[in-house]
Amino acid sequence: SKSGLGSSASISVAIVRAFYDFFDLKLTNSNLIELANYSEMINHTNASGVDVQTIVNNAPILFSKEDGITKLRIRTKGYILLLDSNTTGKTSESVLKIKQEMEENPEKITKIFQDITENEKKALNASPNNFGQYLTNNHLFLKELKVSTAVLDNIIDKLISLGADGAKLTGGGLGGSVIAYFKDKQNALHVKNILNNQYSIWISEL
């Protein structure tokens, strides 16, 4: 659906499982990941594999070339508001855009990726009082990578002005969905009620 929520990876994993179930074949997680990622490469040209790993592991994960996949434990309590921006994401275009930026200015892009990694590590141990700021910081880094859009930026500004503790785009960028963090459920519901007539919105407890 190009919403930035990993729906293509979910479908890929489900189809592989369905075929193996139908033919009564044993399916290991490693085989499932390999086959689903093959499908994802067709969908997105150069998929990271993170969506598939997250779905198969049924847990939030952190991926790095050095350490591979690490399952995460989010200690922060609160609520995530998910908002569909009514624009479709363009993962393959985002990947190409960052690749071009990397070729033109490798030092700048490498530094942004390093800053994103450090920001994410700090967010894992953040308190509810500052977790949202790490989300917003992440969005600013993605904006520097030029994978955000004016539509997404405006939605994020609006969410924060209405009381969100932080917000960022989710998925490959250039469209798709936005997530916002709220310490308080009532604040999240209040914002949902204000924007419900403009966007599809869901709220989930962390």
PDB file of C-alpha atoms in Angstrom, residues 8-126:
ATOM      1  CA  SER A   8       4.668  -5.475   1.364  1.00  0.00           C
ATOM      2  CA  ALA A   9       6.962  -7.403   3.724  1.00  0.00           C
ATOM      3  CA  SER A  10       3.928  -8.654   5.670  1.00  0.00           C
ATOM      4  CA  ILE A  11       2.350  -9.929   2.461  1.00  0.00           C
ATOM      5  CA  SER A  12       5.618 -11.522   1.333  1.00  0.00           C
ATOM      6  CA  VAL A  13       6.011 -13.375   4.629  1.00  0.00           C
ATOM      7  CA  ALA A  14       2.347 -14.465   4.590  1.00  0.00           C
ATOM      8  CA  ILE A  15       2.568 -15.809   1.012  1.00  0.00           C
ATOM      9  CA  VAL A  16       5.722 -17.824   1.733  1.00  0.00           C
ATOM     10  CA  ARG A  17       4.122 -19.300   4.858  1.00  0.00           C
ATOM     11  CA  ALA A  18       0.928 -20.089   2.947  1.00  0.00           C
ATOM     12  CA  PHE A  19       2.764 -22.003   0.211  1.00  0.00           C
ATOM     13  CA  TYR A  20       4.780 -24.008   2.730  1.00  0.00           C
ATOM     14  CA  ASP A  21       1.622 -24.771   4.710  1.00  0.00           C
ATOM     15  CA  PHE A  22      -0.236 -25.831   1.572  1.00  0.00           C
ATOM     16  CA  PHE A  23       2.470 -28.285   0.547  1.00  0.00           C
ATOM     17  CA  ASP A  24       3.026 -29.344   4.182  1.00  0.00           C
ATOM     18  CA  LEU A  25       6.718 -28.422   4.045  1.00  0.00           C
ATOM     19  CA  LYS A  26       8.921 -27.495   6.974  1.00  0.00           C
ATOM     20  CA  LEU A  27       9.810 -23.794   6.934  1.00  0.00           C
ATOM     21  CA  THR A  28      12.690 -22.447   9.006  1.00  0.00           C
ATOM     22  CA  ASN A  29      12.958 -18.794   9.904  1.00  0.00           C
ATOM     23  CA  SER A  30      16.131 -18.486   7.835  1.00  0.00           C
ATOM     24  CA  ASN A  31      14.364 -19.867   4.735  1.00  0.00           C
ATOM     25  CA  LEU A  32      11.368 -17.634   5.374  1.00  0.00           C
ATOM     26  CA  ILE A  33      13.559 -14.543   5.676  1.00  0.00           C
ATOM     27  CA  GLU A  34      15.524 -15.430   2.540  1.00  0.00           C
ATOM     28  CA  LEU A  35      12.428 -15.985   0.383  1.00  0.00           C
ATOM     29  CA  ALA A  36      10.521 -12.973   1.721  1.00  0.00           C
ATOM     30  CA  ASN A  37      13.551 -10.741   1.171  1.00  0.00           C
ATOM     31  CA  TYR A  38      13.778 -11.997  -2.419  1.00  0.00           C
ATOM     32  CA  SER A  39      10.241 -10.724  -2.925  1.00  0.00           C
ATOM     33  CA  GLU A  40      11.107  -7.450  -1.193  1.00  0.00           C
ATOM     34  CA  MET A  41      14.049  -6.883  -3.543  1.00  0.00           C
ATOM     35  CA  ILE A  42      11.625  -7.113  -6.453  1.00  0.00           C
ATOM     36  CA  ASN A  43       9.250  -4.667  -4.766  1.00  0.00           C
ATOM     37  CA  HIS A  44      11.811  -2.112  -3.629  1.00  0.00           C
ATOM     38  CA  THR A  45      14.946  -2.662  -5.782  1.00  0.00           C
ATOM     39  CA  ASN A  46      17.313  -2.609  -2.790  1.00  0.00           C
ATOM     40  CA  ALA A  47      15.332  -3.440   0.354  1.00  0.00           C
ATOM     41  CA  SER A  48      17.151  -3.372   3.697  1.00  0.00           C
ATOM     42  CA  GLY A  49      15.467  -6.529   4.965  1.00  0.00           C
ATOM     43  CA  VAL A  50      14.566  -4.842   8.257  1.00  0.00           C
ATOM     44  CA  ASP A  51      10.799  -5.098   7.689  1.00  0.00           C
ATOM     45  CA  VAL A  52      10.978  -8.839   7.055  1.00  0.00           C
ATOM     46  CA  GLN A  53      13.222  -9.390  10.079  1.00  0.00           C
ATOM     47  CA  THR A  54      10.848  -7.380  12.288  1.00  0.00           C
ATOM     48  CA  ILE A  55       7.823  -9.395  11.156  1.00  0.00           C
ATOM     49  CA  VAL A  56       9.506 -12.788  11.478  1.00  0.00           C
ATOM     50  CA  ASN A  57      11.002 -11.945  14.890  1.00  0.00           C
ATOM     51  CA  ASN A  58       7.734 -10.315  16.012  1.00  0.00           C
ATOM     52  CA  ALA A  59       9.746  -7.665  17.861  1.00  0.00           C
ATOM     53  CA  PRO A  60      11.349  -4.254  17.293  1.00  0.00           C
ATOM     54  CA  ILE A  61      14.901  -4.629  16.000  1.00  0.00           C
ATOM     55  CA  LEU A  62      18.027  -2.614  15.331  1.00  0.00           C
ATOM     56  CA  PHE A  63      20.130  -3.475  12.285  1.00  0.00           C
ATOM     57  CA  SER A  64      23.755  -2.587  11.658  1.00  0.00           C
ATOM     58  CA  LYS A  65      26.347  -4.033   9.287  1.00  0.00           C
ATOM     59  CA  GLU A  66      28.708  -4.594  12.211  1.00  0.00           C
ATOM     60  CA  ASP A  67      26.315  -6.269  14.660  1.00  0.00           C
ATOM     61  CA  GLY A  68      23.584  -7.603  12.377  1.00  0.00           C
ATOM     62  CA  ILE A  69      20.112  -7.915  13.913  1.00  0.00           C
ATOM     63  CA  THR A  70      19.574  -6.997  17.562  1.00  0.00           C
ATOM     64  CA  LYS A  71      16.173  -7.399  19.223  1.00  0.00           C
ATOM     65  CA  LEU A  72      15.218  -4.281  21.130  1.00  0.00           C
ATOM     66  CA  ARG A  73      13.420  -3.765  24.404  1.00  0.00           C
ATOM     67  CA  ILE A  74      11.698  -0.412  24.504  1.00  0.00           C
ATOM     68  CA  ARG A  75      11.534   0.727  28.112  1.00  0.00           C
ATOM     69  CA  THR A  76       9.545   3.898  27.524  1.00  0.00           C
ATOM     70  CA  LYS A  77       5.829   3.801  28.234  1.00  0.00           C
ATOM     71  CA  GLY A  78       3.323   5.889  26.336  1.00  0.00           C
ATOM     72  CA  TYR A  79       1.236   5.911  23.187  1.00  0.00           C
ATOM     73  CA  ILE A  80       1.999   5.982  19.482  1.00  0.00           C
ATOM     74  CA  LEU A  81      -0.377   7.750  17.129  1.00  0.00           C
ATOM     75  CA  LEU A  82      -0.112   6.501  13.564  1.00  0.00           C
ATOM     76  CA  LEU A  83      -1.377   8.800  10.825  1.00  0.00           C
ATOM     77  CA  ASP A  84      -1.731   8.041   7.109  1.00  0.00           C
ATOM     78  CA  SER A  85      -0.656  11.179   5.233  1.00  0.00           C
ATOM     79  CA  ASN A  86      -2.856  10.344   2.226  1.00  0.00           C
ATOM     80  CA  THR A  87       0.285  10.281   0.079  1.00  0.00           C
ATOM     81  CA  THR A  88       2.065   7.115  -1.047  1.00  0.00           C
ATOM     82  CA  GLY A  89       5.653   6.361  -0.095  1.00  0.00           C
ATOM     83  CA  LYS A  90       8.368   5.762  -2.673  1.00  0.00           C
ATOM     84  CA  THR A  91      10.971   3.493  -1.102  1.00  0.00           C
ATOM     85  CA  SER A  92      12.892   2.749  -4.301  1.00  0.00           C
ATOM     86  CA  GLU A  93      13.116   6.478  -5.095  1.00  0.00           C
ATOM     87  CA  SER A  94      14.304   7.209  -1.555  1.00  0.00           C
ATOM     88  CA  VAL A  95      17.022   4.556  -1.840  1.00  0.00           C
ATOM     89  CA  LEU A  96      18.237   6.001  -5.146  1.00  0.00           C
ATOM     90  CA  LYS A  97      18.129   9.541  -3.752  1.00  0.00           C
ATOM     91  CA  ILE A  98      20.296   8.627  -0.765  1.00  0.00           C
ATOM     92  CA  LYS A  99      22.661   6.651  -2.997  1.00  0.00           C
ATOM     93  CA  GLN A 100      23.134   9.714  -5.221  1.00  0.00           C
ATOM     94  CA  GLU A 101      23.638  11.941  -2.188  1.00  0.00           C
ATOM     95  CA  MET A 102      26.204   9.468  -0.826  1.00  0.00           C
ATOM     96  CA  GLU A 103      28.134   9.529  -4.107  1.00  0.00           C
ATOM     97  CA  GLU A 104      28.131  13.329  -4.215  1.00  0.00           C
ATOM     98  CA  ASN A 105      28.866  14.013  -0.554  1.00  0.00           C
ATOM     99  CA  PRO A 106      29.933  10.831   1.284  1.00  0.00           C
ATOM    100  CA  GLU A 107      31.260  12.592   4.399  1.00  0.00           C
ATOM    101  CA  LYS A 108      28.015  14.492   4.982  1.00  0.00           C
ATOM    102  CA  ILE A 109      25.757  11.468   4.482  1.00  0.00           C
ATOM    103  CA  THR A 110      27.968   9.181   6.581  1.00  0.00           C
ATOM    104  CA  LYS A 111      27.834  11.748   9.406  1.00  0.00           C
ATOM    105  CA  ILE A 112      24.024  11.887   9.202  1.00  0.00           C
ATOM    106  CA  PHE A 113      23.809   8.091   9.448  1.00  0.00           C
ATOM    107  CA  GLN A 114      26.139   8.148  12.452  1.00  0.00           C
ATOM    108  CA  ASP A 115      23.973  10.813  14.097  1.00  0.00           C
ATOM    109  CA  ILE A 116      20.843   8.728  13.423  1.00  0.00           C
ATOM    110  CA  THR A 117      22.454   5.674  15.059  1.00  0.00           C
ATOM    111  CA  GLU A 118      23.489   7.642  18.147  1.00  0.00           C
ATOM    112  CA  ASN A 119      20.040   9.209  18.386  1.00  0.00           C
ATOM    113  CA  GLU A 120      18.391   5.776  18.206  1.00  0.00           C
ATOM    114  CA  LYS A 121      20.659   4.338  20.921  1.00  0.00           C
ATOM    115  CA  LYS A 122      19.777   7.217  23.263  1.00  0.00           C
ATOM    116  CA  ALA A 123      16.067   6.815  22.507  1.00  0.00           C
ATOM    117  CA  LEU A 124      16.141   3.194  23.719  1.00  0.00           C
ATOM    118  CA  ASN A 125      16.863   4.314  27.272  1.00  0.00           C
ATOM    119  CA  ALA A 126      14.904   7.571  27.168  1.00  0.00           C
TER     120      ALA A 126
END
